[in-house]
Tab-separated table of C-alpha atoms in Angstrom:
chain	number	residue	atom	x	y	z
A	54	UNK	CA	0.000	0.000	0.000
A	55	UNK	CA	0.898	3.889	-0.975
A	56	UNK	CA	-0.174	6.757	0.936
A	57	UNK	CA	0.877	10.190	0.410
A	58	UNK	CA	2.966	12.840	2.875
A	59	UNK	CA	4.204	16.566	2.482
A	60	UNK	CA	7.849	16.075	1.892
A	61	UNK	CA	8.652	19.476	2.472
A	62	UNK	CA	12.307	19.672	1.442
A	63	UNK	CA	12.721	15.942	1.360
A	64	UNK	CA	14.525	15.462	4.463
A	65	UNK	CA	13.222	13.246	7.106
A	66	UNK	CA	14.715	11.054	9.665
A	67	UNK	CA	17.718	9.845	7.716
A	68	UNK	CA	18.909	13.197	8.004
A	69	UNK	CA	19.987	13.914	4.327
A	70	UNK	CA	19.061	17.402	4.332
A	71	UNK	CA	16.890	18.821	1.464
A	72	UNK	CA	16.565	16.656	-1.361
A	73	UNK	CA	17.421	17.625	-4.892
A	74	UNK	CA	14.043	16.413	-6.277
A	75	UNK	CA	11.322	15.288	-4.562
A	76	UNK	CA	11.015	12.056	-5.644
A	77	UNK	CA	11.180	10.466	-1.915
A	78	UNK	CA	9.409	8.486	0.370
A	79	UNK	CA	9.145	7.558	3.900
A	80	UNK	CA	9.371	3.500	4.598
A	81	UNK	CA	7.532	1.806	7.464
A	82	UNK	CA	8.773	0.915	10.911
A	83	UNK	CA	9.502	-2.603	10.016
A	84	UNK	CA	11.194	-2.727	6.686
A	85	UNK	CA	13.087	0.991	7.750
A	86	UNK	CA	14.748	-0.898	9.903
A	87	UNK	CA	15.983	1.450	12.677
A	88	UNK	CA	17.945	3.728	9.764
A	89	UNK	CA	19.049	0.350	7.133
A	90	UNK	CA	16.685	1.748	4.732
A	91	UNK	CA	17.725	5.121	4.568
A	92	UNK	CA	19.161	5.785	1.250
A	93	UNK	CA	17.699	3.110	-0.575
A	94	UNK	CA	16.243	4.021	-3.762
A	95	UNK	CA	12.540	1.760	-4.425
A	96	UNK	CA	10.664	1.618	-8.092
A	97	UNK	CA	7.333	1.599	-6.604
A	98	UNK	CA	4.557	0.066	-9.125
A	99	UNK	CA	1.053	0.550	-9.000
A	100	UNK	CA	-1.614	-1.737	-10.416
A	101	UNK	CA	-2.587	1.005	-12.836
A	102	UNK	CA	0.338	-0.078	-14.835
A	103	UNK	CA	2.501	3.416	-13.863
A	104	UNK	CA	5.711	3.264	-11.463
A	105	UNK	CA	7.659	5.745	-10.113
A	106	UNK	CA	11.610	5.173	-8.594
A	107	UNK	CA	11.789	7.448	-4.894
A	108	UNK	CA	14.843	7.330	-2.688
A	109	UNK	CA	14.003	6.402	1.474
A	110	UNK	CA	14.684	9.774	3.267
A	111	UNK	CA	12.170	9.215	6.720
A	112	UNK	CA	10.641	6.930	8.325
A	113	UNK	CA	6.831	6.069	8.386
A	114	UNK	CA	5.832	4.805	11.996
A	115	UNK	CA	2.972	3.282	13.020
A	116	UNK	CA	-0.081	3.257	11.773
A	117	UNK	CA	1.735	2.397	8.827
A	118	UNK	CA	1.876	-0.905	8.315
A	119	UNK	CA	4.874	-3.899	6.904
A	120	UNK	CA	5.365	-3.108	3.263
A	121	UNK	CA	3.889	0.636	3.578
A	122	UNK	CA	5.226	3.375	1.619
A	123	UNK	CA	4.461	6.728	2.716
A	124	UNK	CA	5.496	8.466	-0.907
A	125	UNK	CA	5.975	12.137	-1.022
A	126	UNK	CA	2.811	13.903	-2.641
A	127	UNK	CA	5.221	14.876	-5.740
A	128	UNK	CA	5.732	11.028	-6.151
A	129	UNK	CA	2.345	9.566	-5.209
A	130	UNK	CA	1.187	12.157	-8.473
A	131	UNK	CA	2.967	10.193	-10.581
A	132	UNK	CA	1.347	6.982	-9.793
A	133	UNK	CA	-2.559	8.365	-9.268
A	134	UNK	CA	-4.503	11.189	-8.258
A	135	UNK	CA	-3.397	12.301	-4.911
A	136	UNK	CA	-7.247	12.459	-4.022
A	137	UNK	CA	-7.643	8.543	-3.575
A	138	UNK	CA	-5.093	8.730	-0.944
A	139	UNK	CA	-4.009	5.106	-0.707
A	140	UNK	CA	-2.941	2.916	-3.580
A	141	UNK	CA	-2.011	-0.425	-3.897
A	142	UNK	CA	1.679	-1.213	-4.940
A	143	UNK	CA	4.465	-3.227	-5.031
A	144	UNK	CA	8.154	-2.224	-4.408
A	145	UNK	CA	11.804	-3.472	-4.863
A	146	UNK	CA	15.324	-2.343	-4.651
A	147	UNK	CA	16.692	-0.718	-7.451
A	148	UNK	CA	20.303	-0.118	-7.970
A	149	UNK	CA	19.686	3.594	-10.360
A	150	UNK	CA	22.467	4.507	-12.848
A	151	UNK	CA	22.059	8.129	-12.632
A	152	UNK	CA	23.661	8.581	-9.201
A	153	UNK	CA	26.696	10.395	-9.058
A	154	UNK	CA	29.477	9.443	-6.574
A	155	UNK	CA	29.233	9.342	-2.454
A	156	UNK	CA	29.465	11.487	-0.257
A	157	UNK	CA	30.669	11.823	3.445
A	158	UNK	CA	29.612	14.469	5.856
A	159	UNK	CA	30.423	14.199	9.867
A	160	UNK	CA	28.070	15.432	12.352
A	161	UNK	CA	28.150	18.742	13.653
A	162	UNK	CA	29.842	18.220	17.076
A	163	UNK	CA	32.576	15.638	15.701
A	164	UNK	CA	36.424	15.679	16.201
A	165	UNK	CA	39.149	13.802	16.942
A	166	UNK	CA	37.922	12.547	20.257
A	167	UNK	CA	34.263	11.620	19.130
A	168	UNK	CA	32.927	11.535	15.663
A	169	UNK	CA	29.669	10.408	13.655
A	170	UNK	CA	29.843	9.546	10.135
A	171	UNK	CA	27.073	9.636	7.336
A	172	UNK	CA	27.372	8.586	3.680
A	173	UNK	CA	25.144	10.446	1.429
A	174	UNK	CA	24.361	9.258	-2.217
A	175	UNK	CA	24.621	5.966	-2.036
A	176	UNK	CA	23.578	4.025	-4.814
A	177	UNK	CA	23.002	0.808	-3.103
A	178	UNK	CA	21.953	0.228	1.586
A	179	UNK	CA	24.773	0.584	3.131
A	180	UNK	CA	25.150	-2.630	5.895
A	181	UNK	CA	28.133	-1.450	7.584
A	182	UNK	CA	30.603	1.063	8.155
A	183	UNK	CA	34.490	0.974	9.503
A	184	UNK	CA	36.879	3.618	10.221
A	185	UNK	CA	40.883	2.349	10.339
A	186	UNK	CA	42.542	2.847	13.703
A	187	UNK	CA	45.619	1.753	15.415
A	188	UNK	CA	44.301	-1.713	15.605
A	189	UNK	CA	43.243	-2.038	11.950
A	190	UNK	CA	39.566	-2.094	11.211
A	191	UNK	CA	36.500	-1.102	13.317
A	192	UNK	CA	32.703	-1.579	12.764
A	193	UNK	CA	31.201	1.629	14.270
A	194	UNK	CA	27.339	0.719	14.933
A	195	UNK	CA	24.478	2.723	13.307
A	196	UNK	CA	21.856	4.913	14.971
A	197	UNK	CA	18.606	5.802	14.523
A	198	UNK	CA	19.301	9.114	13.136
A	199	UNK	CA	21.503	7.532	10.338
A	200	UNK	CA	24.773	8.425	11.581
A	201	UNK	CA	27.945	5.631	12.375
A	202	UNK	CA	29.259	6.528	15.594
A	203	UNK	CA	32.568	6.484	16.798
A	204	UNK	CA	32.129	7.323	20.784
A	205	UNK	CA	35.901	7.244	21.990
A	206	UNK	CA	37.187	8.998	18.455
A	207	UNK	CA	38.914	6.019	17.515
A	208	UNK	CA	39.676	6.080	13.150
A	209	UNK	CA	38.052	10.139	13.229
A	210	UNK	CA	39.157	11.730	10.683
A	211	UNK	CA	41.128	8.507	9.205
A	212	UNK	CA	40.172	5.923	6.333
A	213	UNK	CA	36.599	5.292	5.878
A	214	UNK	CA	35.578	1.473	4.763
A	215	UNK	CA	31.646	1.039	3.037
A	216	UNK	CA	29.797	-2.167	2.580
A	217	UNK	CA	26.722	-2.098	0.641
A	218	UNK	CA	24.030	-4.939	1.060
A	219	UNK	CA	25.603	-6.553	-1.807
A	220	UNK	CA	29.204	-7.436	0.122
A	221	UNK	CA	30.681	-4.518	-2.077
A	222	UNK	CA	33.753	-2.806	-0.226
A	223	UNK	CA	34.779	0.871	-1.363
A	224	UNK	CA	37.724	2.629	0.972
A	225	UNK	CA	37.575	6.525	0.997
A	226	UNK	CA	40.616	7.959	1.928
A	227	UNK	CA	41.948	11.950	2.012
A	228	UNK	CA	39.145	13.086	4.254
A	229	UNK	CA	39.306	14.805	7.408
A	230	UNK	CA	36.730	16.012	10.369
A	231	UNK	CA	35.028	18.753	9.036
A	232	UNK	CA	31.682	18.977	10.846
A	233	UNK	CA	28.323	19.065	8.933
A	234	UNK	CA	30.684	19.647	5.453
A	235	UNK	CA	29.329	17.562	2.558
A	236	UNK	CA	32.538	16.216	0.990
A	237	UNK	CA	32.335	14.201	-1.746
A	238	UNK	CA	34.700	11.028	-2.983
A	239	UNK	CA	35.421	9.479	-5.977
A	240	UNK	CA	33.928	5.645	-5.317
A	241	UNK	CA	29.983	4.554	-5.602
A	242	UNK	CA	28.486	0.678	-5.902
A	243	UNK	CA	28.112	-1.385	-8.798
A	244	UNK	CA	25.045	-1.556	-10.215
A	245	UNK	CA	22.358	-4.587	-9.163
């Protein structure tokens, strides 16, 4: 099922900031999984034969239900009149071809001693993040708000490892702590 939001600038929960286009949607509870989602791009179809691709940018809570899609009111238009209000649909992940590369931006408040890291234009989930310290690798666990945190500063402002859903690994390297500053790499996932 479909139901329609005001997107507003297309930021939400996953804490993206505003969206280039519109074309975004909130997932439910279940499937959002506590910030996995966030990112994900979704071809949403509708019985009506029309389908429309949105990127997850918020969460839907309850009362939406498993499967839900709460799609912005720019992307629900594309599918049906916005007057019906719910649709039915069916969804899947999409790997797009027209995303550029990633990018990494650390939370205002980070530094060398504590630091949260978010990857932005992703073309594929992201299941895990790693920062390189003095004892090699480190998993730094995801929160709610779509940030990897690093609470004792360990790897801040050192070698960033990604792995997308897939098992894809991309390194970024050449970065340093530079709080709420969108700066982009060179690397992005293969298609799927």
């Amino acid at each position: 099922m479909a139901t329609a939001y005001k997107a507003g600038v297309g930021d939400g929960a996953c804490l993206f900031g505003p969206s280039p286009d519109l074309m975004v949607a909130a997932m439910n509870t279940t499937d959002y999984e506590t910030s996995k989602a966030c990112g994900a791009y979704v071809l949403v179809r509708a019985a009506n034969g029309k389908s429309v691709t949105v990127r997850i940018t918020n969460e839907c809570p309850l009362p939406c239900a498993p499967g839900q899609i709460d799609l912005s009111e720019q992307a629900f238009a594309e599918l049906a009149d916005l007057k019906l209000g719910r649709l039915p649909i069916t969804w899947s992940l999409v790997s797009p071809s027209t995303v550029g590369t990633i990018s990494i931006r650390y939370k205002t408040g980070s530094s060398q001693h504590w630091c949260a890291i978010q990857a932005i234009h992703h073309r594929n989930p992201i299941s895990r993040l790693e920062v390189r310290g003095a004892g090699g690798w480190r998993q730094l666990p995801r929160t709610a708000y779509n940030y990897f945190v690093s609470a004792d500063g360990s790897g801040c402002g050192g070698a960033i490892r990604i792995t997308d859903i897939y098992g894809e690994r991309l390194t970024v390297t050449g970065l340093t702590v530079r709080p709420n500053v969108v700066q982009p790499t060179q690397v992005q996932f293969a298609r799927h």
